[in-house]
mmCIF file of C-alpha atoms in Angstrom:
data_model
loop_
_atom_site.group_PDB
_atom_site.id
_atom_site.type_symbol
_atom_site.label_atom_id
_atom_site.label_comp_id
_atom_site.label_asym_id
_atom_site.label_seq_id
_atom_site.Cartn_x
_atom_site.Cartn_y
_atom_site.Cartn_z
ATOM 1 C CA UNK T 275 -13.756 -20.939 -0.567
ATOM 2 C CA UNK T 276 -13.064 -16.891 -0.501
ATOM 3 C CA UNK T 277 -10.383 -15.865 -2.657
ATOM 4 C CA UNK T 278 -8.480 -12.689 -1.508
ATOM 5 C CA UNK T 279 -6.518 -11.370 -3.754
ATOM 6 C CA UNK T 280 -5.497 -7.624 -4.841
ATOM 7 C CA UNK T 281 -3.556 -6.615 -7.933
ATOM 8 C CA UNK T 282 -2.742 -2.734 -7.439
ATOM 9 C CA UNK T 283 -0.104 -0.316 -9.937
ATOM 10 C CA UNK T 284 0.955 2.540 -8.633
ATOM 11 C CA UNK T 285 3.944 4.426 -7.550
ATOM 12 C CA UNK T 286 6.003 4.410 -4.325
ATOM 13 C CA UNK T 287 4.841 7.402 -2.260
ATOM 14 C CA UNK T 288 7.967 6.468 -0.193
ATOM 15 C CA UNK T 289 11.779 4.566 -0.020
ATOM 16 C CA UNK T 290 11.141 1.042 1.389
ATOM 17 C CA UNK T 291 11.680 0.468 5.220
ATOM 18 C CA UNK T 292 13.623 -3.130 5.650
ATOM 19 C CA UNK T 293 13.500 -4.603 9.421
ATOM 20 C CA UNK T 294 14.307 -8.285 10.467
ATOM 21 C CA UNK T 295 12.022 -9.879 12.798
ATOM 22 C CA UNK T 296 14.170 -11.510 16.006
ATOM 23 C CA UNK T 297 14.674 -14.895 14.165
ATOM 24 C CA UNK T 298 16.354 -13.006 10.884
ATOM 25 C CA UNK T 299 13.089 -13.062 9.052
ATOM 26 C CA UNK T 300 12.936 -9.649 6.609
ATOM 27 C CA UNK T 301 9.824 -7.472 6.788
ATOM 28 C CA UNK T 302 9.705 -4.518 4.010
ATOM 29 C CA UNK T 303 6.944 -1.888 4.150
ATOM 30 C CA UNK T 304 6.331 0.857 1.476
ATOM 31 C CA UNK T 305 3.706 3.139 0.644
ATOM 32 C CA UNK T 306 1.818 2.991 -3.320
ATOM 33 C CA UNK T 307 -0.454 5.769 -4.487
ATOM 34 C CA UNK T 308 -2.932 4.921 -6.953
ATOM 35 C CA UNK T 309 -4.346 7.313 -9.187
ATOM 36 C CA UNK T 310 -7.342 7.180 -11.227
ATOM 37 C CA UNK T 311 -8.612 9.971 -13.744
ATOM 38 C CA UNK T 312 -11.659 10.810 -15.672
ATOM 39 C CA UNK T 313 -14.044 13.097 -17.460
ATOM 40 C CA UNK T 314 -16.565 14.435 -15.387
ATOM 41 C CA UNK T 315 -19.773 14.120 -18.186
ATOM 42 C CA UNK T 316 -21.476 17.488 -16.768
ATOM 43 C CA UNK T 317 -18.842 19.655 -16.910
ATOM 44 C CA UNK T 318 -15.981 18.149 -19.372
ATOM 45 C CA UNK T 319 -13.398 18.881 -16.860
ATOM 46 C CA UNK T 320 -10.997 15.946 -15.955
ATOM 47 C CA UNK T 321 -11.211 15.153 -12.377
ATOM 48 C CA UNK T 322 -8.760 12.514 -10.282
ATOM 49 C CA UNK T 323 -8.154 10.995 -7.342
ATOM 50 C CA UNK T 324 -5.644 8.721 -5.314
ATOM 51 C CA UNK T 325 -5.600 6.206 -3.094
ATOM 52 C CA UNK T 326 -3.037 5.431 -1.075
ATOM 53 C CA UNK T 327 -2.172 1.783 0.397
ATOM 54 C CA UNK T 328 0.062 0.266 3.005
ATOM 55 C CA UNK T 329 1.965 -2.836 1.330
ATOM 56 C CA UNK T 330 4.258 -5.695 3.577
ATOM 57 C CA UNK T 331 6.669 -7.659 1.694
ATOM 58 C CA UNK T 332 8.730 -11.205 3.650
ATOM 59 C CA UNK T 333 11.360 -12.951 3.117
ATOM 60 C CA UNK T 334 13.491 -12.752 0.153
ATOM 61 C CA UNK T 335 10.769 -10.264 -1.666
ATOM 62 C CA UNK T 336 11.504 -8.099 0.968
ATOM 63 C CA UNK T 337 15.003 -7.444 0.641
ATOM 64 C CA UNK T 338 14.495 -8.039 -3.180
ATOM 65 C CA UNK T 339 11.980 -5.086 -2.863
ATOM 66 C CA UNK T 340 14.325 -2.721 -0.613
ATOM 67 C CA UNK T 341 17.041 -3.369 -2.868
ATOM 68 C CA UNK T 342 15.689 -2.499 -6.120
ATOM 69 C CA UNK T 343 13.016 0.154 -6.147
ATOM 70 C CA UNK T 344 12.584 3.689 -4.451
ATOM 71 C CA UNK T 345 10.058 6.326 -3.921
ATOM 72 C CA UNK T 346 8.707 7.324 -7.024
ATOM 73 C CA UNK T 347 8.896 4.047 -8.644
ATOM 74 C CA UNK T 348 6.106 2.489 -10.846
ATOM 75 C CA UNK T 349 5.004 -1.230 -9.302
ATOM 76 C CA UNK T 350 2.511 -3.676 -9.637
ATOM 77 C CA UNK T 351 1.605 -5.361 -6.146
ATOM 78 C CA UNK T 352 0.014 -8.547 -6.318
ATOM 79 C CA UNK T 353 -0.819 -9.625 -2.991
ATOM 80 C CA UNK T 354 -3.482 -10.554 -0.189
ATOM 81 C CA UNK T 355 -5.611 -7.782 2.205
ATOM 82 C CA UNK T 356 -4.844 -8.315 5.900
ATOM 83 C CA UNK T 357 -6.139 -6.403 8.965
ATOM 84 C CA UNK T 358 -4.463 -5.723 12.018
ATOM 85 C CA UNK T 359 -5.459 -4.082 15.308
ATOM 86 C CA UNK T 360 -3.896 -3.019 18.211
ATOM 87 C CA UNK T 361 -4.165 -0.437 21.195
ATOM 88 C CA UNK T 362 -1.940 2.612 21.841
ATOM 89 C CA UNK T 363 -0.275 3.310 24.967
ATOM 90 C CA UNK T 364 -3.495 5.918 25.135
ATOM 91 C CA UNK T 365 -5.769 3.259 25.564
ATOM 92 C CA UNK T 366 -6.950 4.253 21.931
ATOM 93 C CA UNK T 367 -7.929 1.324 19.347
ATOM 94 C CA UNK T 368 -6.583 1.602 16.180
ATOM 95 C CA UNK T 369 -6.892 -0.899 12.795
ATOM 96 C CA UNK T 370 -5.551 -0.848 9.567
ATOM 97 C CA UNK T 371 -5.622 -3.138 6.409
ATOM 98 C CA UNK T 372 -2.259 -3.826 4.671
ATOM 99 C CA UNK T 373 -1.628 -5.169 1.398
ATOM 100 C CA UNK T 374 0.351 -8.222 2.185
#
């Protein structure tokens, strides 16, 4: 059996956005950057970089979520990675993978 699972700290690179699905269901998205820094070995310079990830919250964690933190925020996301795909109204094919 294939376990996936992702455990990510970072902060909020944005407020949460709270919608409700046409049955009442709550959907929160929000943006984490993660940052990771080290000493380049050659030059003794410190160097970083950041990732940035797309994370969906249901339910009562959702509204939980939108309620209580804000851009800028330190979190730890504990969750499951999920693709989607879909077409634009350009024809064009897009995909992403989400944090859920």
């Amino acid at each position: 059996m294939a376990d996936n699972s992702i455990t990510i700290v970072g902060n909020l690179t944005r407020d949460p956005e709270i919608r409700y699905t046409a049955s009442g269901q709550a959907n929160a998205r929000l943006g984490i950057a993660v940052s990771r820094r080290w000493q380049n070995r050659q030059t003794q310079e410190w160097e970083e970089r950041t990732s940035f990830f797309n994370v969906v919250c249901w339910g009562d964690m959702a509204e939980n979520v939108s309620d209580s933190v804000a851009k800028g925020t330190r979190v730890v996301v504990n969750g499951r990675l999920e693709q989607r795909s879909w077409e634009t109204e350009q024809g064009e094919k897009r995909s992403v993978v989400e944090v859920i």
